[in-house]
Coordinates of C-alpha atoms and ligand atoms in Angstrom, one line a residue:
M232 CA -0.2 0.1 0.1
T233 CA 1.5 3.9 -1.1
A234 CA 1.1 6.2 1.2
S235 CA -0.9 7.7 -1.8
Q236 CA -3.6 4.8 -1.4
K237 CA -3.4 5.0 2.8
K238 CA -4.8 8.6 2.5
H239 CA -7.4 7.8 -0.2
D240 CA -9.0 4.4 2.2
L241 CA -8.7 7.0 4.8
K242 CA -10.8 9.0 3.2
D243 CA -12.8 6.6 2.2
A244 CA -13.0 5.7 6.0
K245 CA -14.2 8.8 7.1
Y246 CA -17.3 8.9 4.2
I247 CA -18.3 5.5 4.8
K248 CA -19.2 6.8 8.0
Y249 CA -21.3 8.3 6.7
V250 CA -22.8 5.8 3.8
D251 CA -22.8 3.5 7.3
R252 CA -25.8 5.9 9.1
F253 CA -27.5 6.6 6.0
Q254 CA -27.9 3.4 5.4
I255 CA -29.1 2.4 9.0
D256 CA -31.4 4.6 8.3
K257 CA -32.8 3.6 5.8
G258 CA -33.0 0.0 6.2
T259 CA -32.1 -1.1 2.3
I260 CA -29.1 -3.0 3.3
N261 CA -30.1 -6.3 4.9
R262 CA -26.5 -6.9 6.8
K263 CA -27.1 -3.7 7.9
K264 CA -31.0 -4.2 9.6
K265 CA -29.8 -6.7 12.2
V266 CA -27.2 -5.3 13.6
Q267 CA -30.0 -2.3 13.8
R268 CA -30.4 -3.1 17.5
I269 CA -27.0 -2.3 18.3
V270 CA -26.1 1.2 19.0
S271 CA -25.3 2.5 15.1
T272 CA -22.4 4.3 16.9
A273 CA -21.2 1.6 17.8
V274 CA -21.5 0.1 14.4
V275 CA -19.7 3.1 12.4
L276 CA -17.1 2.6 15.2
L277 CA -16.4 -0.7 14.3
C278 CA -16.3 -0.1 10.2
V279 CA -14.0 2.2 10.5
A280 CA -12.0 0.1 12.6
F281 CA -12.0 -2.5 10.2
L282 CA -11.7 -0.5 7.6
I283 CA -8.1 1.2 8.9
F284 CA -6.8 -2.3 10.6
G285 CA -7.3 -3.7 6.6
G286 CA -9.5 -6.4 7.7
F287 CA -12.6 -5.4 6.4
N288 CA -14.1 -6.3 2.5
L289 CA -16.3 -4.3 1.6
V290 CA -18.7 -4.2 -2.1
G291 CA -17.3 -3.0 -5.2
A292 CA -16.4 -4.8 -8.3
N293 CA -14.4 -1.8 -9.9
T294 CA -10.9 -0.8 -10.0
Y295 CA -12.1 2.8 -10.4
A296 CA -14.0 5.6 -8.4
Y297 CA -14.9 8.7 -8.0
V298 CA -14.1 11.5 -5.7
L299 CA -16.9 14.9 -5.8
T300 CA -14.3 17.3 -4.3
V301 CA -16.4 21.1 -4.1
N302 CA -14.2 23.8 -3.1
G303 CA -11.7 21.7 -2.5
D304 CA -13.9 19.7 1.0
E305 CA -14.3 16.2 -0.4
I306 CA -18.1 15.1 -0.3
A307 CA -18.4 11.1 -2.2
T308 CA -16.7 8.7 -3.9
M309 CA -19.1 7.8 -6.7
A310 CA -19.2 4.7 -8.7
S311 CA -18.8 6.9 -11.9
E312 CA -18.2 10.4 -13.5
G313 CA -22.2 10.8 -14.1
E314 CA -23.1 10.3 -11.1
A315 CA -21.0 12.5 -9.3
Q316 CA -22.9 14.3 -11.9
S317 CA -26.4 13.6 -11.1
A318 CA -25.8 14.4 -7.6
I319 CA -24.8 18.3 -7.5
D320 CA -27.7 18.1 -11.0
N321 CA -30.2 16.0 -8.1
Y322 CA -28.8 18.8 -5.1
I323 CA -29.7 21.5 -7.0
N324 CA -33.3 20.3 -8.1
Q325 CA -34.1 19.5 -4.5
L326 CA -33.2 22.7 -3.0
S327 CA -34.8 24.5 -6.6
D328 CA -38.3 22.3 -5.1
K329 CA -38.5 23.2 -2.1
T330 CA -37.5 26.8 -2.8
G331 CA -39.2 27.7 -5.7
M332 CA -36.4 29.4 -7.5
K333 CA -34.2 29.3 -10.2
L334 CA -31.0 28.4 -8.8
S335 CA -27.5 28.1 -9.6
Y336 CA -23.9 27.4 -8.1
D337 CA -20.6 29.5 -8.0
D338 CA -17.9 26.9 -7.1
H339 CA -14.7 24.7 -7.7
V340 CA -16.2 21.1 -8.6
Q341 CA -13.6 18.7 -9.0
I342 CA -13.9 15.1 -10.4
D343 CA -11.5 13.0 -9.7
K344 CA -10.7 9.3 -10.7
I345 CA -8.9 7.0 -8.2
S346 CA -7.9 3.0 -8.2
A347 CA -10.4 2.1 -5.4
D348 CA -10.1 -1.5 -3.7
G349 CA -12.7 -2.4 -2.2
V350 CA -14.9 1.2 -1.1
V351 CA -18.4 1.7 -0.6
Y352 CA -19.7 3.9 -3.4
A353 CA -22.0 6.7 -2.4
S354 CA -25.6 6.6 -4.4
T355 CA -26.2 10.2 -5.7
A356 CA -29.1 11.0 -3.1
D357 CA -26.2 9.8 -0.3
A358 CA -24.1 12.2 -2.3
A359 CA -26.8 15.1 -2.8
K360 CA -27.6 15.3 1.0
A361 CA -23.9 15.3 1.5
L362 CA -23.4 18.2 -0.3
D363 CA -25.9 20.3 1.9
G364 CA -24.2 23.4 2.9
K365 CA -21.1 22.7 0.7
M366 CA -21.8 24.8 -2.0
N367 CA -22.4 28.7 -2.9
I368 CA -26.1 28.6 -4.2
M369 CA -27.2 31.3 -6.1
A370 CA -30.7 32.2 -6.3
D371 CA -33.0 34.0 -9.1
A372 CA -33.9 36.4 -6.5
V373 CA -36.0 40.3 -5.5
G374 CA -34.0 42.8 -4.1
V375 CA -36.6 44.9 -2.2
Y376 CA -36.0 48.4 -1.8
I377 CA -37.3 50.6 1.1
D378 CA -37.6 54.5 0.7
G379 CA -35.2 53.3 -2.4
K380 CA -32.4 51.5 0.4
I381 CA -31.6 47.7 -0.2
S382 CA -33.4 46.2 2.8
M383 CA -33.7 42.4 2.6
Y384 CA -34.1 39.8 -0.3
V385 CA -37.0 37.1 -0.9
A386 CA -38.2 34.4 -3.9
D387 CA -40.4 36.7 -5.4
E388 CA -42.5 40.2 -5.8
D389 CA -45.7 38.0 -4.3
T390 CA -43.4 37.1 -1.0
A391 CA -42.8 40.9 -0.5
R392 CA -46.1 41.6 -1.2
N393 CA -46.8 39.7 0.8
A394 CA -45.2 40.1 4.0
V395 CA -46.0 43.0 3.2
A396 CA -49.7 42.4 3.7
K397 CA -49.0 40.5 6.9
V398 CA -47.1 43.3 8.8
K399 CA -50.2 46.1 7.5
D400 CA -52.7 42.7 9.3
Y401 CA -51.2 42.5 12.9
Y402 CA -50.9 45.9 13.2
S403 CA -54.3 47.0 12.3
A404 CA -56.7 43.7 12.5
D405 CA -57.3 44.9 16.2
A406 CA -59.5 48.3 14.9
G407 CA -62.0 46.2 13.4
K408 CA -64.9 48.1 11.7
S409 CA -62.9 51.2 13.4
L410 CA -60.2 50.9 10.8
I411 CA -60.0 54.2 8.1
S412 CA -57.6 53.2 6.4
V413 CA -54.1 51.1 6.8
N414 CA -50.7 52.6 4.9
V415 CA -46.9 52.1 4.6
L416 CA -45.8 55.5 5.3
E417 CA -42.1 54.3 3.4
K418 CA -41.6 53.9 -1.0
I419 CA -41.3 49.9 -1.4
A420 CA -39.7 48.5 -4.8
V421 CA -38.8 45.4 -5.9
S422 CA -36.0 44.6 -8.6
T423 CA -35.4 41.2 -9.7
T424 CA -31.4 40.0 -8.8
Q425 CA -29.2 37.0 -7.9
V426 CA -27.8 37.2 -4.8
A427 CA -26.8 34.0 -2.3
L428 CA -29.8 31.9 -1.5
D429 CA -28.4 31.8 1.9
K430 CA -29.3 35.5 2.1
V431 CA -33.0 35.2 0.9
L432 CA -35.8 35.4 3.8
D433 CA -38.9 33.2 3.7
E434 CA -41.9 34.8 4.2
N435 CA -42.3 34.7 7.8
S436 CA -38.4 36.0 7.9
A437 CA -39.7 39.1 5.9
V438 CA -42.2 39.8 7.9
N439 CA -39.5 40.0 11.2
M440 CA -37.8 42.0 8.9
L441 CA -39.6 44.5 8.5
M442 CA -41.3 44.9 11.9
Y443 CA -38.5 44.8 13.8
G444 CA -35.2 45.2 11.6
S445 CA -32.1 43.2 11.6
A446 CA -32.0 43.5 15.5
G447 CA -34.0 40.7 16.2
N448 CA -35.6 39.8 19.6
H449 CA -33.5 40.6 22.8
Y450 CA -35.0 40.0 26.2
Y451 CA -34.1 41.7 29.4
H452 CA -34.3 39.6 32.7
V453 CA -34.9 41.4 35.7
A454 CA -32.7 41.2 38.1
D455 CA -33.4 44.1 41.2
S456 CA -35.8 43.9 43.4
G457 CA -38.9 46.7 42.1
C458 CA -38.6 46.8 39.0
T459 CA -41.4 47.6 36.9
L460 CA -42.1 47.7 33.2
A461 CA -41.2 51.2 33.1
D462 CA -38.6 50.8 34.5
V463 CA -36.9 48.6 32.1
A464 CA -38.5 50.8 29.5
D465 CA -36.9 53.5 30.5
A466 CA -33.3 51.8 31.2
N467 CA -33.9 50.7 27.2
K468 CA -35.1 53.7 26.1
I469 CA -38.5 52.0 24.6
E470 CA -41.9 53.7 24.8
A471 CA -43.5 52.1 27.6
A472 CA -46.9 51.8 25.1
Q473 CA -44.4 49.5 22.8
L474 CA -43.4 47.5 26.1
S475 CA -46.7 46.6 27.2
K476 CA -47.9 45.4 23.7
L477 CA -45.1 43.6 23.5
N478 CA -45.4 42.2 27.1
P479 CA -49.2 41.5 26.8
A480 CA -49.2 38.4 29.9
L481 CA -46.8 41.2 32.3
T482 CA -48.5 43.5 34.5
S483 CA -47.8 46.8 36.1
G484 CA -46.2 46.5 39.3
E485 CA -43.3 44.6 40.4
L486 CA -41.8 42.4 37.7
P487 CA -40.4 39.0 40.1
L488 CA -36.6 38.4 39.7
G489 CA -35.6 36.7 36.4
T490 CA -38.6 38.1 34.2
A491 CA -37.4 37.8 31.1
V492 CA -39.0 41.4 29.2
V493 CA -39.1 40.8 25.2
L494 CA -37.2 44.6 24.4
T495 CA -36.5 43.7 20.4
N496 CA -34.5 46.8 20.5
F497 CA -37.0 47.6 17.5
D498 CA -35.7 49.3 14.0
P499 CA -38.7 48.4 11.9
L500 CA -38.3 48.9 8.4
I501 CA -41.5 50.4 7.8
S502 CA -43.9 52.3 9.1
V503 CA -47.6 51.0 9.3
Q504 CA -50.0 53.5 10.2
V505 CA -53.4 52.7 10.9
A506 CA -56.7 55.4 11.0
K507 CA -59.0 54.4 13.3
E508 CA -62.9 55.6 14.0
V509 CA -63.0 55.2 18.2
V510 CA -66.3 55.6 20.0
E511 CA -65.8 55.6 23.7
N512 CA -68.2 56.8 26.9
K513 CA -66.7 59.8 28.5
D514 CA -68.2 61.5 31.8
L515 CA -69.0 64.7 31.0
A516 CA -68.1 67.7 33.9
Y517 CA -70.8 69.6 35.7
K518 CA -70.0 73.4 36.0
T519 CA -70.2 75.1 38.8
E520 CA -72.2 77.8 39.2
T521 CA -72.0 80.3 42.3
I522 CA -74.8 82.5 43.6
D523 CA -74.0 85.1 46.0
N524 CA -75.9 85.5 48.9
A525 CA -76.5 88.9 50.8
K526 CA -77.2 87.2 54.4
L527 CA -74.3 85.2 54.8
A528 CA -71.4 86.0 55.4
R529 CA -68.1 86.7 53.5
G530 CA -66.2 83.8 53.2
T531 CA -68.9 81.2 53.8
E532 CA -70.0 79.2 50.6
N533 CA -72.7 76.3 50.7
V534 CA -73.2 74.0 48.2
V535 CA -77.1 74.5 47.3
T536 CA -76.8 71.2 44.9
K537 CA -74.2 68.7 44.6
G538 CA -72.9 69.1 41.0
V539 CA -72.8 65.2 38.9
N540 CA -70.9 64.7 36.0
G541 CA -72.6 63.4 33.1
K542 CA -71.6 61.3 30.6
E543 CA -71.2 61.4 26.6
E544 CA -70.2 59.5 24.0
V545 CA -67.2 60.5 21.8
T546 CA -66.3 59.5 18.3
S547 CA -62.4 60.9 17.8
K548 CA -60.2 59.8 15.0
V549 CA -56.9 57.8 16.4
L550 CA -53.6 57.1 14.7
E551 CA -50.7 54.9 15.4
T552 CA -48.0 54.2 13.6
N553 CA -46.4 50.9 14.4
G554 CA -48.6 49.8 17.2
V555 CA -48.4 53.6 19.5
V556 CA -50.8 56.3 19.0
V557 CA -49.7 59.5 17.7
S558 CA -52.4 61.2 17.4
S559 CA -56.2 61.4 18.7
T560 CA -58.1 64.4 17.9
R561 CA -61.8 64.8 18.7
L562 CA -64.3 64.5 15.8
S563 CA -67.6 64.5 17.7
G564 CA -69.5 64.3 20.8
K565 CA -73.3 62.9 21.6
T566 CA -74.0 64.0 25.5
L567 CA -75.8 60.4 27.0
E568 CA -76.3 62.1 30.2
K569 CA -76.8 65.8 31.1
P570 CA -74.1 66.6 34.1
V571 CA -76.2 68.4 37.5
D572 CA -74.4 71.6 37.3
Q573 CA -73.0 72.5 40.8
V574 CA -74.6 75.3 42.6
V575 CA -72.4 77.0 45.4
E576 CA -74.5 79.7 47.5
R577 CA -72.0 82.6 48.0
G578 CA -71.7 84.3 51.1
V579 CA -71.7 88.4 50.5
K580 CA -72.5 90.3 53.9
I581 CA -69.6 92.7 55.5
V582 CA -69.0 91.4 58.3
V583 CA -67.4 94.9 59.6
A584 CA -64.2 92.8 62.1
S585 CA -61.9 94.9 63.5
R586 CA -58.7 93.9 65.5
G587 CA -58.9 93.8 68.8
N588 CA -62.7 94.4 68.7
S589 CA -64.6 91.0 67.1
S590 CA -64.0 88.5 64.7
S591 CA -60.8 88.6 63.0
G592 CA -60.2 90.9 60.0
I593 CA -60.9 89.5 56.3
L594 CA -58.6 90.9 53.5
G595 CA -55.2 89.8 53.0
W596 CA -52.0 92.4 52.9
P597 CA -51.9 93.8 49.4
L598 CA -48.0 94.1 50.1
A599 CA -46.1 93.2 53.4
G600 CA -44.1 96.3 54.9
N601 CA -44.4 99.4 57.2
I602 CA -47.6 101.2 57.1
T603 CA -45.6 105.0 56.6
S604 CA -49.5 106.5 57.1
R605 CA -52.4 105.7 58.9
F606 CA -55.7 106.2 57.8
G607 CA -58.1 109.3 58.8
A608 CA -57.4 113.2 59.6
R609 CA -53.3 114.0 58.8
S610 CA -51.3 117.2 58.5
L611 CA -52.0 117.4 54.7
G612 CA -55.6 116.4 54.9
Y613 CA -57.8 113.6 55.1
H614 CA -56.3 109.8 54.1
T615 CA -58.4 107.8 52.3
G616 CA -56.4 105.0 53.0
I617 CA -53.1 103.6 54.5
D618 CA -49.5 104.1 53.2
I619 CA -47.5 100.2 53.1
D620 CA -43.6 101.1 52.4
G621 CA -41.9 99.3 49.3
E622 CA -39.7 99.6 46.3
V623 CA -40.6 100.3 42.9
G624 CA -41.1 97.1 41.7
D625 CA -42.4 95.0 45.2
T626 CA -45.4 92.9 43.5
V627 CA -48.5 94.4 45.2
V628 CA -51.4 91.5 45.2
A629 CA -54.9 91.4 45.5
A630 CA -56.7 91.7 49.3
E631 CA -59.5 89.4 48.5
S632 CA -60.7 87.7 45.3
G633 CA -63.1 89.9 42.8
T634 CA -62.9 91.1 39.6
V635 CA -61.2 94.4 38.2
I636 CA -63.2 97.3 37.5
F637 CA -60.5 99.8 36.9
A638 CA -57.0 100.3 35.8
Q639 CA -56.0 103.1 34.8
Y640 CA -54.1 106.9 35.8
D641 CA -56.6 108.8 38.1
G642 CA -54.3 112.7 39.0
N643 CA -53.1 112.1 42.7
Y644 CA -53.6 108.3 43.0
G645 CA -51.9 107.9 39.9
N646 CA -51.7 104.7 38.4
L647 CA -54.6 102.8 39.5
I648 CA -56.3 99.2 40.5
K649 CA -59.8 98.8 41.9
I650 CA -61.5 95.4 42.6
D651 CA -64.9 94.9 43.3
H652 CA -65.1 92.1 45.5
G653 CA -68.8 92.3 45.4
G654 CA -71.8 93.2 48.8
G655 CA -70.6 96.8 48.3
L656 CA -66.9 95.6 48.9
A657 CA -64.3 97.1 47.0
T658 CA -60.0 97.5 47.5
W659 CA -58.2 100.2 45.0
Y660 CA -54.1 100.0 45.4
A661 CA -52.2 103.4 43.8
H662 CA -49.6 105.4 42.8
L663 CA -48.5 101.5 40.9
S664 CA -45.3 100.9 38.3
K665 CA -46.8 98.8 36.5
Y666 CA -50.5 96.6 35.8
Y667 CA -50.4 93.0 36.0
V668 CA -53.8 92.9 35.3
S669 CA -57.1 94.6 33.0
V670 CA -61.0 95.1 33.6
G671 CA -62.7 92.4 33.5
D672 CA -59.7 89.8 35.0
E673 CA -61.5 87.9 37.7
V674 CA -58.5 87.8 40.4
Q675 CA -57.9 85.5 43.4
R676 CA -56.7 86.4 46.4
G677 CA -53.1 86.7 46.8
D678 CA -52.8 87.1 43.0
S679 CA -50.3 89.5 42.1
I680 CA -52.1 92.2 40.1
G681 CA -49.5 95.2 39.7
S682 CA -46.3 96.2 40.9
V683 CA -45.2 99.4 43.5
G684 CA -44.4 102.6 42.1
V685 CA -44.0 106.7 42.5
T686 CA -46.9 107.8 40.5
G687 CA -49.5 110.1 40.5
R688 CA -48.8 112.5 44.2
T689 CA -46.2 110.9 46.3
T690 CA -43.2 111.5 47.7
G691 CA -41.7 108.2 47.5
S692 CA -42.5 104.6 46.3
H693 CA -45.2 103.2 48.8
L694 CA -48.4 101.4 47.6
H695 CA -51.6 103.5 49.2
F696 CA -54.2 101.1 49.7
E697 CA -58.4 101.7 50.2
V698 CA -60.7 100.0 51.8
R699 CA -64.1 101.0 49.8
I700 CA -67.5 100.0 50.7
N701 CA -70.5 101.4 48.6
D702 CA -67.4 103.9 47.8
D703 CA -67.3 105.1 51.2
A704 CA -63.6 104.9 52.6
Y705 CA -63.3 102.6 55.8
N706 CA -59.7 102.2 57.6
P707 CA -57.8 98.7 56.1
L708 CA -56.8 97.7 59.0
N709 CA -60.1 96.7 60.3
Y710 CA -60.0 94.6 57.6
L711 CA -57.0 93.2 57.3
D712 CA -56.2 89.9 58.6
Ligands
ZN1064 ZN1 -51.9 107.8 50.7

């Protein structure tokens, strides 16, 4: 036995391993059937051992064999050159039948004639099996272009169409009768091309590619206690709504440790926009009506009629992109139950309270500061209010809620604001530098209405504040709290 023959024998032995296995599986040779009861690997090992030690004579009357080699990989030892070629043809044809595509190959195929004693020849079918994964098969396919960019390859235009339709169905199926339209925002085009068969996606893989991009599915395993779905969304920069949709079984609240949260770093190739008309019942908020009651003390409020929300049927147009709501526009509303307005009675009776006298005062201080001039007679004449010291620009606030009835320059008062609190009570704010309110504005107690200034007849910056009841000036200190 020469060195080269020995090499071939060893190679053949490697191959016989295949043959044995296939034949046992198929049960085509009686001799092999008998040993099916024995573990097949043991049989294989035994056969190899026999062959290596030259003690095992195998079938085969020919003294020649044909070794089929693809890209330097030895595939099978065949009885004839024709069978070797047939093995390749069979393999390509089977693949072609399976994929429905016209295929070709781009490989270095070599068939070597060798002298071979006692070799088991591979059948065409077995050789075809052995070729699997060894060849660079090219397919006549179509490239799918999304907004002009090649994005994937599929067998044909129909596959591309079906995949896109499935994605559209996925996002619009829930809409049912409310569906208005479903559109893909990108432009999709196909073009025939030749590409490696392993690059060609089947329909379901194409659907996944369109929906998730090449990133594929990823999982996040909860490792911290107290972790919620919202935390996972935050940590992975995913919309919380999208994450909920991907994980319908996971509810809000703490996730058990080890929970696998489907993340999928979405990089969808297409954006499916679904428009639907959604009808839902919503609460119709009641309004509150306030009635002044001159017999009730100011600051007192009584609910006369309790408000009750009504119900309305609201129709909205909802736009979703890849399952996430991007807008909702109210189209119409139909009242099902009218709300009952709340009626509140508000006391407006002036309570003449005074410091150190009976009850506490009722007005809030319009400005915090020292009183530099009090109410009443003074050298320059009767003072109809109090002066509260302040710097130009200091904020003046409403002493009580009410309506602005005056906001303009008025002689000695300078810039003057008057607020009507109802029931004949009004407060005046003079010498202002700025107005923050205008006539007709409703203000709340404590709202900023203007700022301290030196307008009108004044010697320095301060707020001149008056309390008027039915236009008569009263000492503000009796009303301030
Ligand atoms: Zn004054």
